[in-house]
CSV table of C-alpha atoms and ligand atoms in Angstrom, one decimal:
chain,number,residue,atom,x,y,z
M,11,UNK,CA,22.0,-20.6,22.6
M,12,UNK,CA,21.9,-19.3,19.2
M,13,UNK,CA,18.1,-19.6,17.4
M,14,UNK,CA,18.7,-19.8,14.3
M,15,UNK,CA,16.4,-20.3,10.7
M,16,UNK,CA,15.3,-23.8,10.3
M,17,UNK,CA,12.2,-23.7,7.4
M,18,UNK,CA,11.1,-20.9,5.0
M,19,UNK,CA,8.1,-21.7,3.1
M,20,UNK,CA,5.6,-19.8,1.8
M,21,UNK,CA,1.7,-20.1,2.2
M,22,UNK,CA,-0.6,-19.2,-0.6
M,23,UNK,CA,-4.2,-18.4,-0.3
M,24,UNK,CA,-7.0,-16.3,-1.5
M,25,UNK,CA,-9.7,-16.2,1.2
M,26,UNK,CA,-11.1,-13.5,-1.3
M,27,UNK,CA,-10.8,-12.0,-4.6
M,28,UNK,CA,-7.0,-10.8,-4.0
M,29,UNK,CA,-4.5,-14.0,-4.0
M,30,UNK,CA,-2.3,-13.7,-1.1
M,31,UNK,CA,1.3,-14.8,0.1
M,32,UNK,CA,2.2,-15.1,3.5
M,33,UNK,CA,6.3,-16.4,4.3
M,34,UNK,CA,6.0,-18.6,7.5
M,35,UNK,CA,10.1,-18.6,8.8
M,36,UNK,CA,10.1,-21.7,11.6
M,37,UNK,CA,13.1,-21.7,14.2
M,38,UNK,CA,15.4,-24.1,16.0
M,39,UNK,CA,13.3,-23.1,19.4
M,40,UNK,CA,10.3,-25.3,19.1
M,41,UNK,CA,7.1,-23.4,18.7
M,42,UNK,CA,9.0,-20.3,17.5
M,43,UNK,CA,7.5,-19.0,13.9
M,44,UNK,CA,7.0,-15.6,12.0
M,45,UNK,CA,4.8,-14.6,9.6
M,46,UNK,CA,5.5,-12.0,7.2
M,47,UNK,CA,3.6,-10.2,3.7
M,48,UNK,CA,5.4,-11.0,0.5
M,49,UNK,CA,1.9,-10.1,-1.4
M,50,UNK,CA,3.0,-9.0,-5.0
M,51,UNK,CA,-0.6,-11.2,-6.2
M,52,UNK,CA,-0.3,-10.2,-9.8
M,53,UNK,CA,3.3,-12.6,-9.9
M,54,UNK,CA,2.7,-14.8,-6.7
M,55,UNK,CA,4.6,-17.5,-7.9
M,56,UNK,CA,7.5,-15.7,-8.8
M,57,UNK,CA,7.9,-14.7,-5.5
M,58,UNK,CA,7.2,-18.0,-4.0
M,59,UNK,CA,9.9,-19.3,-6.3
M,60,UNK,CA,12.1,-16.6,-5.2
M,61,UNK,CA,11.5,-17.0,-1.6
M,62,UNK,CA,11.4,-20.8,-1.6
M,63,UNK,CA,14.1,-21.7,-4.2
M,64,UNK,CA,16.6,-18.7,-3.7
M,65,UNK,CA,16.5,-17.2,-0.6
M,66,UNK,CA,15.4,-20.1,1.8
M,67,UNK,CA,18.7,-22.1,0.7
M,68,UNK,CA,20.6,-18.8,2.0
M,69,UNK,CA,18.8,-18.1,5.3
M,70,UNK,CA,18.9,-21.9,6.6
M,71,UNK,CA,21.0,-21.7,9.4
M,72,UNK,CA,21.2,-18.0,10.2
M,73,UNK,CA,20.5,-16.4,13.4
M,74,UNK,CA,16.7,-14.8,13.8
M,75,UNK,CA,18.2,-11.9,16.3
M,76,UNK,CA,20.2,-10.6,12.9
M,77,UNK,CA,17.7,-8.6,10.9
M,78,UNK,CA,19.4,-5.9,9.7
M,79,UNK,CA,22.2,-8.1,8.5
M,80,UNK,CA,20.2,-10.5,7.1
M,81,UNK,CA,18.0,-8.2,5.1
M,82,UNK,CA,20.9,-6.1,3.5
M,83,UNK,CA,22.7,-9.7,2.1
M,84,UNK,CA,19.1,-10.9,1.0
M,85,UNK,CA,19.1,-7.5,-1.2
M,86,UNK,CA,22.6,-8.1,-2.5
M,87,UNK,CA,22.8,-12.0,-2.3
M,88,UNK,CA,21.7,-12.4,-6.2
M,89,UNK,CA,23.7,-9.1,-7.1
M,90,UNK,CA,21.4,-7.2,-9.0
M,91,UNK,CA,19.0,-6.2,-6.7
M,92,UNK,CA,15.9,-4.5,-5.7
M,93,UNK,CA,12.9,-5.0,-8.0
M,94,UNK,CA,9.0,-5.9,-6.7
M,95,UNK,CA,9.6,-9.7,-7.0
M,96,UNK,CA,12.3,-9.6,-4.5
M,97,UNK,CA,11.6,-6.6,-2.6
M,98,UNK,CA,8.8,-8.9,-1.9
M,99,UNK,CA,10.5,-11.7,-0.9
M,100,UNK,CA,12.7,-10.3,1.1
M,101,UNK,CA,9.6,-8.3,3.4
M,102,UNK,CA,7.8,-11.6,3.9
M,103,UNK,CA,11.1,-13.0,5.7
M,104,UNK,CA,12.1,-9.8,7.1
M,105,UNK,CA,8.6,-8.9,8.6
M,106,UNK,CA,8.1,-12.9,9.6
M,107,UNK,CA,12.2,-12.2,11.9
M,108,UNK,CA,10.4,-9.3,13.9
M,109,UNK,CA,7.2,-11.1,14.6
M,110,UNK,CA,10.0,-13.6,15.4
M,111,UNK,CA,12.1,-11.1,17.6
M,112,UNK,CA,8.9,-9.9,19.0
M,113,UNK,CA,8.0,-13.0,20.3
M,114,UNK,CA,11.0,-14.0,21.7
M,115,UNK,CA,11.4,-10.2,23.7
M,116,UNK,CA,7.7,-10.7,24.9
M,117,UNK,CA,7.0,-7.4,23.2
M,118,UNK,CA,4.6,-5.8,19.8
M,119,UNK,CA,6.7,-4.9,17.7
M,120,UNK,CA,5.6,-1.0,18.1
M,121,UNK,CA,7.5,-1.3,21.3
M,122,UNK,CA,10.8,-3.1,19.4
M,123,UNK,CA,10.5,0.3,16.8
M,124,UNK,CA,10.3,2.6,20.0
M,125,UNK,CA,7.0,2.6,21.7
M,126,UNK,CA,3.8,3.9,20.5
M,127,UNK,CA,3.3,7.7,19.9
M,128,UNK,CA,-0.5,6.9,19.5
M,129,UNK,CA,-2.9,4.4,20.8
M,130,UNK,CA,-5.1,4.3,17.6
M,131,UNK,CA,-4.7,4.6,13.8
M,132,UNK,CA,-6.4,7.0,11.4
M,133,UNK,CA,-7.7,5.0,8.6
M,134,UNK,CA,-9.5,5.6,5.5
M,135,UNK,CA,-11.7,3.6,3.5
M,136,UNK,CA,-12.6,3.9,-0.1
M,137,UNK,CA,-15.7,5.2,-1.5
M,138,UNK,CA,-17.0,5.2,-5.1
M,139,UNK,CA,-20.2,4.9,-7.1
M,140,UNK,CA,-21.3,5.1,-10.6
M,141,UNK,CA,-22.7,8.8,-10.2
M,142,UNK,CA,-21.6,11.7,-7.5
M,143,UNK,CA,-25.0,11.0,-5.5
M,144,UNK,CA,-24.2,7.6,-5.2
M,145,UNK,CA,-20.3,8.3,-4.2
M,146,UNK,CA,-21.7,11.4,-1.4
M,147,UNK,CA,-24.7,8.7,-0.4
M,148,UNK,CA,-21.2,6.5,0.2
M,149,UNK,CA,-19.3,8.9,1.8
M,150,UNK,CA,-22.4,9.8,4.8
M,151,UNK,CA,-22.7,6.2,5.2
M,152,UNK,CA,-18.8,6.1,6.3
M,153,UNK,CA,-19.3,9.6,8.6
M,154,UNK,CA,-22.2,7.8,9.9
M,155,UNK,CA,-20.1,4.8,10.8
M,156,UNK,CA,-17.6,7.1,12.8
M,157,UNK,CA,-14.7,7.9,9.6
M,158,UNK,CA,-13.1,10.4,9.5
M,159,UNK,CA,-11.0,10.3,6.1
M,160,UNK,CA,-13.1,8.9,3.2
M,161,UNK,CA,-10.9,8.2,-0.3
M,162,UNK,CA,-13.7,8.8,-3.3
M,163,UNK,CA,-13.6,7.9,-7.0
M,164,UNK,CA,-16.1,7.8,-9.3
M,165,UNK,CA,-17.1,4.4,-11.2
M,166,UNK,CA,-13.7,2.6,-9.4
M,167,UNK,CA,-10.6,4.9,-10.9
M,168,UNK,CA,-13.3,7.4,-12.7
M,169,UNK,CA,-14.3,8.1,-16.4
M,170,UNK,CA,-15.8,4.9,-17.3
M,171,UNK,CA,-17.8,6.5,-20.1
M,172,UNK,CA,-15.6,7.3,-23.3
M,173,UNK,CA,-16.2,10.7,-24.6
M,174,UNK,CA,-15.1,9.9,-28.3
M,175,UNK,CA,-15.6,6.4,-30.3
M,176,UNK,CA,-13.3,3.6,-30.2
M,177,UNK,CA,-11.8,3.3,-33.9
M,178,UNK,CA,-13.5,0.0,-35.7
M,179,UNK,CA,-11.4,-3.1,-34.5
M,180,UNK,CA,-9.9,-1.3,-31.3
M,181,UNK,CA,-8.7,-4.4,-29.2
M,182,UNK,CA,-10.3,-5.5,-25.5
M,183,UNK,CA,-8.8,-3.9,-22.3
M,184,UNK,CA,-10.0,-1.4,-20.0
M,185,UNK,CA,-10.8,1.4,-21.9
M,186,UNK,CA,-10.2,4.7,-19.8
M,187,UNK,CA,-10.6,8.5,-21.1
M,188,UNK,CA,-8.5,10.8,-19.7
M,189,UNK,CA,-10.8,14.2,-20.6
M,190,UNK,CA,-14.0,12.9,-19.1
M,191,UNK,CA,-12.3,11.4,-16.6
M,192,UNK,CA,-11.1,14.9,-15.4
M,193,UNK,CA,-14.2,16.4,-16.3
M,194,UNK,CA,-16.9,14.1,-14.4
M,195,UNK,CA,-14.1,14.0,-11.1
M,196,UNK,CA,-14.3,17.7,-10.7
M,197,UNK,CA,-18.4,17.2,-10.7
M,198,UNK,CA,-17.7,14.8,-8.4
M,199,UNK,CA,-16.0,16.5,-5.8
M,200,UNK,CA,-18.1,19.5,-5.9
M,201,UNK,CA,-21.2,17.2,-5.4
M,202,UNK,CA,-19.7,15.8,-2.8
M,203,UNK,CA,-18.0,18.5,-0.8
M,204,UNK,CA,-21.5,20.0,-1.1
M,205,UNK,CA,-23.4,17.2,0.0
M,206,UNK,CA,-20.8,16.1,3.0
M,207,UNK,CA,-19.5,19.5,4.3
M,208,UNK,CA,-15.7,20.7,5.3
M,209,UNK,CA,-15.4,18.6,8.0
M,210,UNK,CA,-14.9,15.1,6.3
M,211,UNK,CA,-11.5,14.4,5.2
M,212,UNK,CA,-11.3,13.5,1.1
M,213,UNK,CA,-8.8,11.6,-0.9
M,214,UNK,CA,-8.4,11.1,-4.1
M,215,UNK,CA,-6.3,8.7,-6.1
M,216,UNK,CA,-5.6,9.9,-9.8
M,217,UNK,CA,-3.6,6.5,-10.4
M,218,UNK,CA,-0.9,8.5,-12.7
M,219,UNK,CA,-3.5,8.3,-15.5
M,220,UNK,CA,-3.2,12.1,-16.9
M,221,UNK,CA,-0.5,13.4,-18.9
M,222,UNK,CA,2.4,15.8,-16.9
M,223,UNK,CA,0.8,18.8,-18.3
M,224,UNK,CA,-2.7,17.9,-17.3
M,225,UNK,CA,-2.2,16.5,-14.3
M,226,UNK,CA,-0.9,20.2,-12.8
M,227,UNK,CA,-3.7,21.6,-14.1
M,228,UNK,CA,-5.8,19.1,-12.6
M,229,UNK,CA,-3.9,19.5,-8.7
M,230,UNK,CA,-5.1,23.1,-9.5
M,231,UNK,CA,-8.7,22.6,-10.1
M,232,UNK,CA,-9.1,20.1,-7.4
M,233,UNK,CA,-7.6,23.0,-4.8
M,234,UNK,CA,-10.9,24.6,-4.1
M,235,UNK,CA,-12.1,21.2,-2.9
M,236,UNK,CA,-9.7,20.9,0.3
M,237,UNK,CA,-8.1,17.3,0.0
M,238,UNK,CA,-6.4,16.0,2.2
M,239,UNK,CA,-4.2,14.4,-0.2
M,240,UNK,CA,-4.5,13.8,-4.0
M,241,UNK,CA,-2.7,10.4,-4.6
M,242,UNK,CA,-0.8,8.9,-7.3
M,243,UNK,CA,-0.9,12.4,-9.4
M,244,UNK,CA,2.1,11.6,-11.7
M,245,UNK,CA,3.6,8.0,-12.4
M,246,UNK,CA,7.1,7.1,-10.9
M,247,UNK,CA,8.7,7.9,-14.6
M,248,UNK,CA,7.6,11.9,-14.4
M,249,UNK,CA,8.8,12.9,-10.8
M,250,UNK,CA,10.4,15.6,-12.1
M,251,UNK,CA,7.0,17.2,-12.6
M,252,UNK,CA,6.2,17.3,-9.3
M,253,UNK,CA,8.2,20.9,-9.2
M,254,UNK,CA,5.9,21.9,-11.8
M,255,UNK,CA,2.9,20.7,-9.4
M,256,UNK,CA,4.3,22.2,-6.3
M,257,UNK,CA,4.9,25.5,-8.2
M,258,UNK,CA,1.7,25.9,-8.8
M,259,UNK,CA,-0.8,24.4,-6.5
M,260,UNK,CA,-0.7,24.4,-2.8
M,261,UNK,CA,-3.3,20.8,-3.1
M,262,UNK,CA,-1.3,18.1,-0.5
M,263,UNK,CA,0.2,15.3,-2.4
M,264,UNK,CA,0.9,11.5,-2.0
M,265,UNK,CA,2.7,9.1,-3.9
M,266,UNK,CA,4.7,5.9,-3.2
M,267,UNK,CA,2.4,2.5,-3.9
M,268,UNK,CA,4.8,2.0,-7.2
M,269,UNK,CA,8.1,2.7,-5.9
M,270,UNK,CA,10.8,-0.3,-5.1
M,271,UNK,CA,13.8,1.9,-5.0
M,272,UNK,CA,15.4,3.8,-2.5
M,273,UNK,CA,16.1,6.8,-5.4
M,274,UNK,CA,12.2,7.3,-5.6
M,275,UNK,CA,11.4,8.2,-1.9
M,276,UNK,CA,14.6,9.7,-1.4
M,277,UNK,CA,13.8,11.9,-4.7
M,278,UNK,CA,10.7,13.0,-3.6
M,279,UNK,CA,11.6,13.7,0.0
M,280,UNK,CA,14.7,15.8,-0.1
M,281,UNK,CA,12.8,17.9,-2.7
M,282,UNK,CA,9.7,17.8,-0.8
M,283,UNK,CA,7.9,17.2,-3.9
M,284,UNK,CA,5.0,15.3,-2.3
M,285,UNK,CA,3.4,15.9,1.7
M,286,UNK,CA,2.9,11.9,1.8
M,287,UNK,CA,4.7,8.6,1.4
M,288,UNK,CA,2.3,5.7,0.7
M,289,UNK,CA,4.7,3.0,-0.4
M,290,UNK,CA,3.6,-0.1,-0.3
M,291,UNK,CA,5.4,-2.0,2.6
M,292,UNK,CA,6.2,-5.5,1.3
M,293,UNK,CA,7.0,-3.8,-2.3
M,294,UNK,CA,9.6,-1.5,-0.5
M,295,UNK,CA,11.5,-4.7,1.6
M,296,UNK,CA,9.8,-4.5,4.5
M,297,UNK,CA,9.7,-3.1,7.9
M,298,UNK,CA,13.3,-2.7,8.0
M,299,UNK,CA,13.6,-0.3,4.9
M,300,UNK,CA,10.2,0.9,6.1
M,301,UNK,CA,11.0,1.8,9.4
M,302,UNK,CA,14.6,4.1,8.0
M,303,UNK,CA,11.9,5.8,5.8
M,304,UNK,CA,9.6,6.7,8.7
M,305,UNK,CA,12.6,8.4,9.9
M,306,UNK,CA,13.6,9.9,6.7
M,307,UNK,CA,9.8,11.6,6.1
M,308,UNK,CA,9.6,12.9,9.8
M,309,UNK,CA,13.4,15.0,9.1
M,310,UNK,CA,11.9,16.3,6.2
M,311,UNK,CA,8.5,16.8,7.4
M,312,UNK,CA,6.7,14.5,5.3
M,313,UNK,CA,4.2,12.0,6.6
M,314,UNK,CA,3.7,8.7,6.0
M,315,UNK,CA,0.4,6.8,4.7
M,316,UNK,CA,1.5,3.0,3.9
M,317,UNK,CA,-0.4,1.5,0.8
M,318,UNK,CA,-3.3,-0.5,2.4
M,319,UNK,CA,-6.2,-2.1,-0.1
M,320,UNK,CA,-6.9,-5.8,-0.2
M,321,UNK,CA,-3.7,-6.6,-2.0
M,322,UNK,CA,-1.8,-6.2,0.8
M,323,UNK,CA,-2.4,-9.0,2.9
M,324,UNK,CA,-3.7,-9.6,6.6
M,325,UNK,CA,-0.3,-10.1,8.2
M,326,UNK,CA,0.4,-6.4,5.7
M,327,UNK,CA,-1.8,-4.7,7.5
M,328,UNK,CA,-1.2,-5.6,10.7
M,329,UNK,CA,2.7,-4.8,10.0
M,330,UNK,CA,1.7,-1.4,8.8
M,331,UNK,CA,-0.3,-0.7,11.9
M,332,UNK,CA,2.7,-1.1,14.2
M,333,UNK,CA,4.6,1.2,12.1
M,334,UNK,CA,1.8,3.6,12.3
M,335,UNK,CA,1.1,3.0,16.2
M,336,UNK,CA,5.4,3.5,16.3
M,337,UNK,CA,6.2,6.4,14.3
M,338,UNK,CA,6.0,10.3,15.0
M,339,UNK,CA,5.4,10.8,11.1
M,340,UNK,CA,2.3,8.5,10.4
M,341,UNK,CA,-0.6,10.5,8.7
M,342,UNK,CA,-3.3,8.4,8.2
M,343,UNK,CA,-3.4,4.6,7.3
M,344,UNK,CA,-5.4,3.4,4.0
M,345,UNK,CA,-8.1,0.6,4.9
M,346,UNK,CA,-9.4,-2.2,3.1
M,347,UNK,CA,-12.6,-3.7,5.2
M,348,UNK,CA,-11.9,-7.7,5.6
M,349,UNK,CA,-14.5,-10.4,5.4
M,350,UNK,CA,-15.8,-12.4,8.2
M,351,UNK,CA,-13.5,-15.0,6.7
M,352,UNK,CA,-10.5,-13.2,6.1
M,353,UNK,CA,-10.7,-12.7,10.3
M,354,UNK,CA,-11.0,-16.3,10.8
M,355,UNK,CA,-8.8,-17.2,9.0
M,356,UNK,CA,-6.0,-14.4,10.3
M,357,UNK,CA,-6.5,-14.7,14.0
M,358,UNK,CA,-5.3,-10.8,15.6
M,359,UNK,CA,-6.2,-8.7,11.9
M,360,UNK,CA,-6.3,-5.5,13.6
M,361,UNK,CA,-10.0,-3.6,14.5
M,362,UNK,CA,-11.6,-0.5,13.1
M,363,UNK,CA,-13.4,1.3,15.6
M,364,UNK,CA,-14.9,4.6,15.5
M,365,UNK,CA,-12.3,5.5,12.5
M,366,UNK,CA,-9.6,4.5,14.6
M,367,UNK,CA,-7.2,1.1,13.5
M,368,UNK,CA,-6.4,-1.2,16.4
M,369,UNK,CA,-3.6,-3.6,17.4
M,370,UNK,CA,-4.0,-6.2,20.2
M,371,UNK,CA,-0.6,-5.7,21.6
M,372,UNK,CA,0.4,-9.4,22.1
M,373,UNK,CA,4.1,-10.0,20.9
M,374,UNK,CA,5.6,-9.7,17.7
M,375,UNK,CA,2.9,-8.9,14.8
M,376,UNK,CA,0.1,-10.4,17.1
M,377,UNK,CA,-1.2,-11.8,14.1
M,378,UNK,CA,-1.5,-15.6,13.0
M,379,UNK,CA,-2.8,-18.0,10.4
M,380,UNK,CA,-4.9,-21.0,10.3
M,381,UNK,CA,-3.0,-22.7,7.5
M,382,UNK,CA,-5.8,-25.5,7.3
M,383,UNK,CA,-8.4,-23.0,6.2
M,384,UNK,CA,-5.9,-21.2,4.0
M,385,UNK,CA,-5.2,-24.4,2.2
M,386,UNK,CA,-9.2,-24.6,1.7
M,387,UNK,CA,-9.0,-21.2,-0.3
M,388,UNK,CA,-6.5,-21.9,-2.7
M,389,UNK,CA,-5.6,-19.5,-5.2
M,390,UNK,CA,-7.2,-19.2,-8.3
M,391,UNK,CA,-5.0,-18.0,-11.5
M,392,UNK,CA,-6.1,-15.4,-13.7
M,393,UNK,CA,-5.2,-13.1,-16.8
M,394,UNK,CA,-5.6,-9.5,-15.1
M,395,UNK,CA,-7.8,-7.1,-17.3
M,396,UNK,CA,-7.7,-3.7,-15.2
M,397,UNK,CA,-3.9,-3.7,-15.9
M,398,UNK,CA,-4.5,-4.0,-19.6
M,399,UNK,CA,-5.7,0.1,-20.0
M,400,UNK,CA,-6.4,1.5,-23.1
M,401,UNK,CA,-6.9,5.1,-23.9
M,402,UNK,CA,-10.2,5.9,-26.4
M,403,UNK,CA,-8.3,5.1,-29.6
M,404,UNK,CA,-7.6,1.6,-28.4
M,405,UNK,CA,-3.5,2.6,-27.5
M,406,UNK,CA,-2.1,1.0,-24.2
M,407,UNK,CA,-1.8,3.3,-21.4
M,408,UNK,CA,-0.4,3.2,-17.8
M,409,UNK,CA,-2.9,1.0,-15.6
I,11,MG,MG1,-3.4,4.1,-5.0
């Protein structure tokens, strides 16, 4: 007998400072659920509306096994398409069917994508500090813990201190100054390259703050340090510049979190403008549209490192890590480190042990959630100030 979609509803919660949104799909077979990440936190309700008012009506009724199908109507079902609201929307249903499918083939779904090439995940955590003692004092706390791959900024995204005057009655936002910003990294690194050694591996995320032109001179400055990536270089509007970059610089490059169309990663791949794709997986659609872009990276020779900070959820993670566990392409996997609550209340968030991300292998996501402590955290709205960026004479500026 057919199992088919019964209930889609969507489970707010914010067991931290992030707020969350998990999609919870319920079958016709009773006990049979998925979870899935549809965490876009800066516009959570609009993708609770979307999931709840305009997609749940059209999934009612349709058969779990049918994932592929399902997820191409859900991108075409409104007719324009794509976008982070419903890319969104669409991964919290489409990751909650193979948790679903998962469950009901008694298998992780690492072994539904094709087995595991590895038993363990490279992750990396972030480091930063307000000088670059503090961020290298960071970084040997991390080697000392057993990691491997270390991401460092200085004073969060870098350049807190402006290095001209605001003009008088220059508005509120996040101010953020592109020269010293570029000026006190390169200290940075060099302090802590010196301080570490060459073993460590260092990220950095520019967070497409610089102008084109600065930003290739920038990939070439930061070549003497050895990254092992330097993320986010350029925004999604200026990939042409990447041919510029590559040109010029042989520093390895990432770049994804932003994208939500299949024209960016394809862009950047068939060019090979960038070593590694870090979209975020919920933002993309998915594990379905994830899963073709695994595939996509590895025929190009580009790796993958999936967007992982505490705005993508639990049930996020623990999707990314079967991709990672699956796929012949994974680089290394970005790590947020969850609270003692965020476990209890997500029952199976995978492990970090020795620098190396863990699954426990039970079916489907092998994640859960205890909805009675997640309706005890609910979330709390707020007017975002790190989006609103300024540059030193009080203009807006890409966050
Ligand atoms: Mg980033």
């Amino acid at each position: 007998m057919t199992t088919t979609i019964e209930r889609v509803e969507v489970i707010l919660t914010q067991p931290g400072h992030v707020r969350l949104a998990i999609v919870k799909v319920t079958t016709s077979e009773p006990g049979l659920y998925g979870l899935g990440c549809a965490t876009f936190t800066q516009r959570i309700h609009a993708v609770a509306a979307a999931v709840e008012r305009h997609l749940a009506p059209f999934l009612i009724g349709r058969d779990v096994a049918r994932i592929e199908d399902t997820w191409q109507q859900a991108m075409v079902h409104g007719y324009w398409r794509n976008g982070p609201v419903l890319n969104n929307a669409i991964s919290g249903v489409d990751q909650a069917l193979w948790d679903i499918k998962g469950k009901q083939a008694g298998m992780p779904v690492h072994d539904l994508l094709g087995g595991k090439c590895r038993q363990g995940a490279h992750v990396y955590v972030h480091a930063d500090g307000p000088t670059p003692a503090d961020v290298a004092d960071s970084v040997q706390g991390y080697i000392d813990q057993g990691f491997r791959y270390v991401r460092i900024q200085l004073g969060g995204y870098g350049g807190t201190a402006l290095s001209v005057p605001e003009p008088k009655g220059a508005p509120d936002g996040a101010y953020f100054d592109p020269a010293s910003y570029r000026r006190d990294t390169l200290e940075m690194m060099e302090h802590v390259r010196h301080h570490v050694g060459a073993e460590i591996e260092l990220v950095h995320d520019v967070h497409e703050r610089l102008t084109p032109s600065d930003a290739v001179t920038f990939a070439k400055d930061v070549e003497a340090f050895r990254l092992f990536f330097l993320e986010d270089l350029l925004a999604p509007e200026d990939l042409e510049w990447f041919e510029r970059v590559r040109s010029q610089t042989s520093t390895p490059l990432a770049m994804g979190e932003l994208f939500n169309h299949p024209l960016e990663w394809r862009t950047v791949t068939e060019r090979r403008l960038v070593d590694f794709l870090r979209m975020h997986v919920s933002q993309m659609g998915g594990i379905t549209p994830a899963r073709k872009v695994a595939d996509l990276a590895h025929s190009f020779g580009l790796r993958t490192a999936w967007h992982g900070p505490s705005d993508t959820s639990p049930v996020g993670h623990a999707a990314n890590l079967h991709l990672d566990l699956w796929s012949p392409a994974f680089g290394v996997q970005e790590w947020y480190q969850p609270s003692a609550l965020d476990y209890e209340m997500f029952p199976g968030l995978p492990v970090v042990e020795d620098g190396y991300l863990y699954g426990n292998d039970k079916p489907g996501l092998g994640i859960d959630i205890d909805e009675e402590l997640a309706a005890a955290h609910p979330v709390r709205d707020v007017v975002e100030q790190w989006t609103q960026a300024r540059l030193p004479d009080g203009s807006p500026v890409r966050p």
